[in-house]
Amino acid sequence: MAPYDATAARMTVPLHDVAEAARLLLAGELVAFPTETVYGLGADARNARAVAGIFAAKGRPHFNPLIAHYASAAAAFADVVADARAAALAARFWPGPLTLVLPRRATCTVDLLAGAGLDTLAVRVPSHPLALALLAAVAVPVAAPSANRSGQVSPTTAQHVLEGLGGRIAAVLEGGACDVGVESTVLDLTDPKGAALLRPGGVTREAIEAVIGPVGQALPPALAAASATLRSPGMMLSHYAPALPVRLHAHDVAPGEALLAFGPPLPGAALVWNLSAAADATEAAARLFAGLRWLDAEGGRLGLARIAVMPVPEAGLGAAINDRLARAAAPRP
Ligand code: AMP
Ligand code: MG
């Protein structure tokens, strides 16, 4: 499949047809759709290139983890490990504006880029009838951040989506104005000893506590936002550092180094993962997390000492790729 080219001019088609929206999603295109909170920018979450397309279309400067949307709790819990708290919250609030962060299963079908390389995954079953119909029609997880350009406000009408992303995505499924207008509540359940509110949203802390007990003091919005940033490990400087040290801006390969290549690979490496032989940043984004993991595992097995990384130009998704590579190379705690 050709890499998703976010710079290619697209006719963004307003759709009323769920089946056509599902067909486009399964073909690797980006389709915005209404949820009860805001319009989401959907991609087949299993398709790395489509997920990379989300970051390209939004113009995000870094890869933050996306929420995977499902038609049912059963489908969501096939990809993550749900404990009793998650099951009780899902029974009470799904479909609805509550996102649960849970450990990924080994068999999780969601692409690593969608989860920003984390071992956890944020999952949600939205309640908007069109969202549910679309998710049921595709029967795959759909990664969907808010359907706006990076830095702009979240869209609550199809017209907002067209204003921000028109020409950059395949279609928007028309569903009128969203009811809630605020984003979903994000609750971290990865610590069995305590749930943590990462982002306040459509379901209140009190309503959650009525089901699973204390969630801890809710923070004022500004602090909650800062804390969510800190707690989302994708944002931390040294998060997801491979076990092997990482050397950036490599123009040659030293003995004992594995190579993360971009474009024609440098000679001399015992182990090579090419992000994109064609030096395409969107293809490179789609292959970044899988490549780091593979080089780390295989390089470790082969007794290699380090991962050398060829320079990636800052243009387009190159900036987000370099942000992530800088984190992988940052000094370890
Ligand atoms: P949005 O992009 O607006 O849909 O927001 C997604 C929210 O979920 C952000 O606040 C993310 O930081 C958070 N999130 C998604 N996945 C995870 C995860 N695995 N761990 C922690 N936070 C997450
Ligand atoms: Mg947003």
Short mmCIF file of C-alpha atoms and ligand atoms in Angstrom, two decimals:
data_model
loop_
_atom_site.label_atom_id
_atom_site.label_comp_id
_atom_site.label_asym_id
_atom_site.label_seq_id
_atom_site.Cartn_x
_atom_site.Cartn_y
_atom_site.Cartn_z
CA MET A 1 0.00 0.00 0.00
CA ALA A 2 1.26 3.49 -0.84
CA PRO A 3 2.26 5.60 2.17
CA TYR A 4 -0.42 8.01 3.33
CA ASP A 5 0.50 11.33 1.78
CA ALA A 6 -1.04 14.06 3.88
CA THR A 7 0.22 16.75 1.54
CA ALA A 8 -1.62 15.32 -1.46
CA ALA A 9 -4.69 17.39 -2.21
CA ARG A 10 -7.82 15.47 -1.30
CA MET A 11 -11.48 16.16 -1.84
CA THR A 12 -12.92 15.78 1.64
CA VAL A 13 -16.31 14.22 0.99
CA PRO A 14 -19.19 14.93 3.39
CA LEU A 15 -20.86 11.55 3.89
CA HIS A 16 -24.22 10.39 5.18
CA ASP A 17 -23.44 6.77 4.38
CA VAL A 18 -21.90 4.68 7.18
CA ALA A 19 -21.08 1.82 4.80
CA GLU A 20 -19.05 4.16 2.57
CA ALA A 21 -17.24 5.62 5.61
CA ALA A 22 -16.42 2.06 6.73
CA ARG A 23 -15.13 1.15 3.28
CA LEU A 24 -12.80 4.17 3.25
CA LEU A 25 -11.49 3.42 6.76
CA LEU A 26 -10.73 -0.18 5.86
CA ALA A 27 -8.95 1.04 2.72
CA GLY A 28 -6.53 2.98 4.95
CA GLU A 29 -8.10 6.41 4.51
CA LEU A 30 -8.85 8.95 7.25
CA VAL A 31 -12.51 9.57 8.04
CA ALA A 32 -13.79 12.04 10.65
CA PHE A 33 -16.91 10.94 12.49
CA PRO A 34 -19.15 12.33 15.23
CA THR A 35 -18.97 11.03 18.78
CA GLU A 36 -20.98 12.25 21.76
CA THR A 37 -17.96 14.31 22.85
CA VAL A 38 -16.30 15.86 19.76
CA TYR A 39 -15.69 14.81 16.14
CA GLY A 40 -12.91 12.22 15.99
CA LEU A 41 -10.40 11.77 13.19
CA GLY A 42 -10.56 8.04 12.57
CA ALA A 43 -8.05 5.61 11.11
CA ASP A 44 -7.91 1.81 11.11
CA ALA A 45 -5.85 1.43 14.30
CA ARG A 46 -4.20 -1.76 12.96
CA ASN A 47 -2.83 0.10 9.93
CA ALA A 48 0.42 1.88 10.80
CA ARG A 49 0.37 4.06 7.71
CA ALA A 50 -3.18 5.21 8.31
CA VAL A 51 -2.27 6.03 11.93
CA ALA A 52 0.79 7.96 10.74
CA GLY A 53 -1.63 9.80 8.46
CA ILE A 54 -3.52 11.05 11.54
CA PHE A 55 -0.37 12.74 12.87
CA ALA A 56 0.45 14.09 9.41
CA ALA A 57 -3.06 15.46 8.79
CA LYS A 58 -3.25 17.07 12.25
CA GLY A 59 0.29 18.42 11.99
CA ARG A 60 1.19 17.12 15.43
CA PRO A 61 4.76 17.90 16.51
CA HIS A 62 5.02 14.70 18.57
CA PHE A 63 3.44 11.25 18.76
CA ASN A 64 1.06 11.21 21.69
CA PRO A 65 -0.91 8.03 22.39
CA LEU A 66 -4.33 7.88 20.71
CA ILE A 67 -7.57 6.41 22.01
CA ALA A 68 -8.69 3.19 20.32
CA HIS A 69 -12.46 3.09 19.75
CA TYR A 70 -14.54 -0.09 19.67
CA ALA A 71 -18.16 -1.08 19.08
CA SER A 72 -18.37 -3.08 22.33
CA ALA A 73 -16.59 -3.72 25.62
CA ALA A 74 -16.00 -7.30 24.50
CA ALA A 75 -14.13 -6.06 21.43
CA ALA A 76 -12.11 -3.55 23.50
CA PHE A 77 -11.21 -6.11 26.14
CA ALA A 78 -9.88 -8.46 23.46
CA ASP A 79 -7.03 -5.95 23.00
CA VAL A 80 -6.39 -4.94 26.64
CA VAL A 81 -6.48 -6.72 30.01
CA ALA A 82 -9.59 -5.62 31.92
CA ASP A 83 -9.71 -6.16 35.68
CA ALA A 84 -12.87 -6.05 37.84
CA ARG A 85 -12.75 -2.24 38.05
CA ALA A 86 -12.59 -1.91 34.26
CA ALA A 87 -15.42 -4.40 33.82
CA ALA A 88 -17.63 -2.55 36.33
CA LEU A 89 -16.90 0.85 34.77
CA ALA A 90 -17.54 -0.48 31.28
CA ALA A 91 -20.86 -1.98 32.40
CA ARG A 92 -21.89 1.34 33.93
CA PHE A 93 -20.55 3.93 31.45
CA TRP A 94 -20.09 2.28 28.06
CA PRO A 95 -21.13 3.25 25.53
CA GLY A 96 -20.17 6.70 26.77
CA PRO A 97 -17.52 9.39 27.33
CA LEU A 98 -15.12 7.38 29.51
CA THR A 99 -11.69 6.25 28.28
CA LEU A 100 -9.85 3.51 30.19
CA VAL A 101 -6.06 3.10 30.06
CA LEU A 102 -5.21 -0.61 30.50
CA PRO A 103 -2.31 -2.97 29.76
CA ARG A 104 -2.09 -4.13 26.13
CA ARG A 105 -2.51 -7.83 25.54
CA ALA A 106 0.31 -9.61 23.71
CA THR A 107 -2.25 -10.26 20.97
CA CYS A 108 -3.34 -6.61 20.79
CA THR A 109 -4.12 -5.73 17.17
CA VAL A 110 -3.61 -1.98 17.58
CA ASP A 111 -0.50 -0.68 15.85
CA LEU A 112 2.36 0.47 18.11
CA LEU A 113 2.34 3.99 16.68
CA ALA A 114 -1.30 4.45 17.74
CA GLY A 115 -0.24 3.74 21.33
CA ALA A 116 2.99 5.79 20.99
CA GLY A 117 4.98 2.64 21.68
CA LEU A 118 3.52 2.19 25.18
CA ASP A 119 2.64 -1.11 26.85
CA THR A 120 -0.71 0.41 27.78
CA LEU A 121 -3.62 1.36 25.55
CA ALA A 122 -6.49 3.82 25.99
CA VAL A 123 -9.82 2.28 24.93
CA ARG A 124 -13.37 3.57 24.69
CA VAL A 125 -16.81 2.63 23.38
CA PRO A 126 -18.53 5.87 22.29
CA SER A 127 -22.30 6.24 22.50
CA HIS A 128 -23.07 8.35 19.43
CA PRO A 129 -25.27 6.16 17.18
CA LEU A 130 -23.26 6.98 14.04
CA ALA A 131 -19.96 6.27 15.79
CA LEU A 132 -21.30 2.94 17.03
CA ALA A 133 -22.69 2.07 13.61
CA LEU A 134 -19.35 2.87 11.98
CA LEU A 135 -17.35 0.89 14.55
CA ALA A 136 -19.69 -2.08 14.16
CA ALA A 137 -19.42 -1.87 10.36
CA VAL A 138 -15.61 -1.90 10.32
CA ALA A 139 -15.31 -4.40 13.21
CA VAL A 140 -11.72 -3.24 13.84
CA PRO A 141 -10.34 -0.79 16.42
CA VAL A 142 -10.41 2.81 15.19
CA ALA A 143 -7.76 5.24 16.46
CA ALA A 144 -9.32 8.67 16.74
CA PRO A 145 -8.02 11.87 18.33
CA SER A 146 -10.10 15.02 17.98
CA ALA A 147 -10.54 15.97 14.31
CA ASN A 148 -8.76 19.33 14.40
CA ARG A 149 -5.36 20.63 13.36
CA SER A 150 -2.82 20.52 16.17
CA GLY A 151 -3.26 23.51 18.47
CA GLN A 152 -6.80 24.29 17.33
CA VAL A 153 -9.94 23.71 19.35
CA SER A 154 -11.81 20.42 19.14
CA PRO A 155 -14.56 20.32 16.50
CA THR A 156 -18.17 19.76 17.50
CA THR A 157 -19.69 20.00 14.00
CA ALA A 158 -18.79 18.54 10.60
CA GLN A 159 -18.31 22.14 9.40
CA HIS A 160 -15.58 22.66 12.03
CA VAL A 161 -13.85 19.52 10.77
CA LEU A 162 -13.95 20.75 7.18
CA GLU A 163 -12.57 24.14 8.21
CA GLY A 164 -9.54 22.53 9.88
CA LEU A 165 -8.91 19.37 7.89
CA GLY A 166 -10.75 19.87 4.60
CA GLY A 167 -8.48 18.75 1.76
CA ARG A 168 -6.34 16.63 4.10
CA ILE A 169 -8.68 13.71 4.87
CA ALA A 170 -10.92 11.49 2.76
CA ALA A 171 -14.30 12.18 4.33
CA VAL A 172 -16.35 13.41 7.24
CA LEU A 173 -19.40 11.49 8.34
CA GLU A 174 -22.10 14.09 8.97
CA GLY A 175 -23.86 13.81 12.31
CA GLY A 176 -24.90 17.28 13.35
CA ALA A 177 -23.59 18.88 16.53
CA CYS A 178 -22.00 16.80 19.30
CA ASP A 179 -23.88 16.64 22.63
CA VAL A 180 -21.11 16.83 25.20
CA GLY A 181 -18.53 19.04 23.46
CA VAL A 182 -15.92 18.21 26.10
CA GLU A 183 -13.59 15.27 25.61
CA SER A 184 -13.90 11.91 27.28
CA THR A 185 -12.70 11.41 30.82
CA VAL A 186 -9.39 9.50 30.76
CA LEU A 187 -8.90 7.10 33.67
CA ASP A 188 -5.67 5.18 34.19
CA LEU A 189 -6.33 1.69 35.59
CA THR A 190 -2.86 0.26 34.99
CA ASP A 191 -2.01 0.42 38.72
CA PRO A 192 -4.06 -2.26 40.53
CA LYS A 193 -3.63 -0.26 43.77
CA GLY A 194 -5.33 2.88 42.55
CA ALA A 195 -7.10 4.51 39.64
CA ALA A 196 -5.84 7.89 38.44
CA LEU A 197 -7.79 10.56 36.62
CA LEU A 198 -5.59 11.64 33.70
CA ARG A 199 -8.08 14.00 32.11
CA PRO A 200 -11.42 15.29 33.42
CA GLY A 201 -14.21 14.96 30.87
CA GLY A 202 -17.74 13.82 30.14
CA VAL A 203 -17.99 11.38 33.09
CA THR A 204 -17.37 12.97 36.50
CA ARG A 205 -14.95 11.71 39.12
CA GLU A 206 -17.87 11.35 41.55
CA ALA A 207 -19.73 9.08 39.12
CA ILE A 208 -16.61 6.92 38.70
CA GLU A 209 -16.03 6.77 42.46
CA ALA A 210 -19.60 5.57 42.96
CA VAL A 211 -18.59 2.46 41.02
CA ILE A 212 -14.96 1.74 42.03
CA GLY A 213 -14.34 3.83 45.15
CA PRO A 214 -11.80 6.62 45.66
CA VAL A 215 -9.94 7.85 42.61
CA GLY A 216 -7.94 10.45 44.51
CA GLN A 217 -8.40 14.16 44.69
CA ALA A 218 -9.36 15.66 41.35
CA LEU A 219 -6.88 18.33 40.36
CA PRO A 220 -7.80 21.81 39.14
CA PRO A 221 -7.95 21.69 35.32
CA ALA A 222 -4.55 23.33 34.74
CA LEU A 223 -2.83 20.98 37.15
CA ALA A 224 -4.79 18.02 35.87
CA ALA A 225 -3.59 18.81 32.35
CA ALA A 226 0.01 19.06 33.54
CA SER A 227 -0.31 15.85 35.51
CA ALA A 228 -1.88 14.05 32.54
CA THR A 229 1.11 15.11 30.48
CA LEU A 230 3.50 13.76 33.09
CA ARG A 231 1.55 10.57 33.60
CA SER A 232 1.24 9.87 29.91
CA PRO A 233 4.61 8.17 29.67
CA GLY A 234 4.84 9.05 25.99
CA MET A 235 5.51 12.60 27.09
CA MET A 236 8.41 11.79 29.38
CA LEU A 237 11.87 12.53 28.14
CA SER A 238 13.40 9.12 28.61
CA HIS A 239 10.23 7.10 28.08
CA TYR A 240 10.50 4.05 25.91
CA ALA A 241 14.21 4.15 25.66
CA PRO A 242 15.37 0.90 24.10
CA ALA A 243 17.66 -1.21 26.28
CA LEU A 244 20.50 -0.57 23.83
CA PRO A 245 22.02 2.94 23.84
CA VAL A 246 21.01 5.10 20.88
CA ARG A 247 23.42 7.29 18.87
CA LEU A 248 21.73 9.99 16.77
CA HIS A 249 22.81 11.73 13.54
CA ALA A 250 25.03 8.84 12.49
CA HIS A 251 26.98 9.34 9.25
CA ASP A 252 28.85 6.07 9.59
CA VAL A 253 28.37 2.76 11.39
CA ALA A 254 30.83 1.69 14.11
CA PRO A 255 31.59 -1.98 14.80
CA GLY A 256 28.92 -3.52 17.04
CA GLU A 257 26.22 -1.07 15.99
CA ALA A 258 22.76 -1.84 14.64
CA LEU A 259 21.40 0.71 12.18
CA LEU A 260 18.09 2.53 12.08
CA ALA A 261 18.21 3.74 8.49
CA PHE A 262 16.34 6.47 6.62
CA GLY A 263 16.81 6.39 2.86
CA PRO A 264 19.69 4.38 1.37
CA PRO A 265 21.29 2.66 4.40
CA LEU A 266 24.87 3.37 5.48
CA PRO A 267 27.14 0.36 4.88
CA GLY A 268 28.64 -1.90 7.51
CA ALA A 269 25.82 -2.60 9.98
CA ALA A 270 25.21 -6.16 11.21
CA LEU A 271 21.53 -5.41 11.63
CA VAL A 272 19.43 -2.86 9.71
CA TRP A 273 15.84 -1.64 10.02
CA ASN A 274 15.02 0.85 7.30
CA LEU A 275 12.37 3.36 8.37
CA SER A 276 11.80 4.22 4.72
CA ALA A 277 14.02 3.25 1.81
CA ALA A 278 12.28 6.02 -0.17
CA ALA A 279 13.02 8.54 2.63
CA ASP A 280 9.30 9.17 3.14
CA ALA A 281 8.59 10.62 6.59
CA THR A 282 5.06 9.23 6.88
CA GLU A 283 6.24 5.72 6.03
CA ALA A 284 9.07 6.22 8.52
CA ALA A 285 6.63 7.22 11.27
CA ALA A 286 4.59 4.11 10.60
CA ARG A 287 7.70 1.93 10.99
CA LEU A 288 9.40 3.77 13.88
CA PHE A 289 8.18 1.99 17.01
CA ALA A 290 8.24 -1.47 15.46
CA GLY A 291 11.79 -0.76 14.26
CA LEU A 292 13.09 0.41 17.64
CA ARG A 293 11.62 -2.65 19.31
CA TRP A 294 12.96 -5.03 16.69
CA LEU A 295 16.48 -3.57 16.66
CA ASP A 296 16.51 -3.62 20.45
CA ALA A 297 15.42 -7.26 20.68
CA GLU A 298 17.48 -8.62 17.78
CA GLY A 299 20.47 -6.40 18.54
CA GLY A 300 20.44 -7.59 22.15
CA ARG A 301 20.22 -11.20 21.02
CA LEU A 302 23.18 -10.71 18.68
CA GLY A 303 25.19 -8.97 21.43
CA LEU A 304 25.34 -5.61 19.64
CA ALA A 305 26.35 -2.55 21.65
CA ARG A 306 24.30 0.31 20.27
CA ILE A 307 21.74 1.54 17.77
CA ALA A 308 23.02 4.16 15.33
CA VAL A 309 20.33 6.36 13.80
CA MET A 310 20.68 8.08 10.43
CA PRO A 311 19.53 11.73 10.27
CA VAL A 312 15.84 12.30 9.53
CA PRO A 313 14.94 15.71 8.01
CA GLU A 314 12.61 17.81 10.16
CA ALA A 315 10.01 18.31 7.41
CA GLY A 316 6.50 16.94 7.94
CA LEU A 317 6.42 14.03 10.38
CA GLY A 318 10.22 14.21 10.59
CA ALA A 319 9.86 16.61 13.53
CA ALA A 320 7.75 14.11 15.50
CA ILE A 321 10.11 11.28 14.59
CA ASN A 322 13.11 13.31 15.78
CA ASP A 323 11.29 14.24 19.00
CA ARG A 324 10.77 10.54 19.71
CA LEU A 325 14.31 9.57 18.73
CA ALA A 326 15.71 12.28 21.02
CA ARG A 327 13.72 10.70 23.88
CA ALA A 328 15.05 7.25 22.98
CA ALA A 329 18.61 8.65 23.08
CA ALA A 330 18.16 10.75 26.25
CA PRO A 331 20.23 9.83 29.35
CA ARG A 332 18.49 7.13 31.40
CA PRO A 333 17.37 7.68 34.98
P1 AMP B 1 -7.10 12.94 22.34
O1 AMP B 1 -5.88 12.90 21.47
O2 AMP B 1 -7.70 14.31 22.42
O3 AMP B 1 -8.08 11.88 21.96
O4 AMP B 1 -6.60 12.63 23.81
C1 AMP B 1 -6.16 11.36 24.20
C2 AMP B 1 -5.83 11.44 25.65
O5 AMP B 1 -5.61 10.14 26.18
C3 AMP B 1 -4.54 12.21 25.91
O6 AMP B 1 -4.70 12.97 27.08
C4 AMP B 1 -3.52 11.11 26.08
O7 AMP B 1 -2.40 11.51 26.82
C5 AMP B 1 -4.34 10.05 26.79
N1 AMP B 1 -3.83 8.69 26.57
C6 AMP B 1 -4.03 7.94 25.48
N2 AMP B 1 -3.38 6.75 25.60
C7 AMP B 1 -2.76 6.75 26.81
C8 AMP B 1 -1.94 5.82 27.51
N3 AMP B 1 -1.63 4.62 27.01
N4 AMP B 1 -1.48 6.18 28.73
C9 AMP B 1 -1.80 7.38 29.25
N5 AMP B 1 -2.57 8.30 28.64
C10 AMP B 1 -3.06 8.01 27.43
MG MG B 2 -7.46 17.14 20.86
#
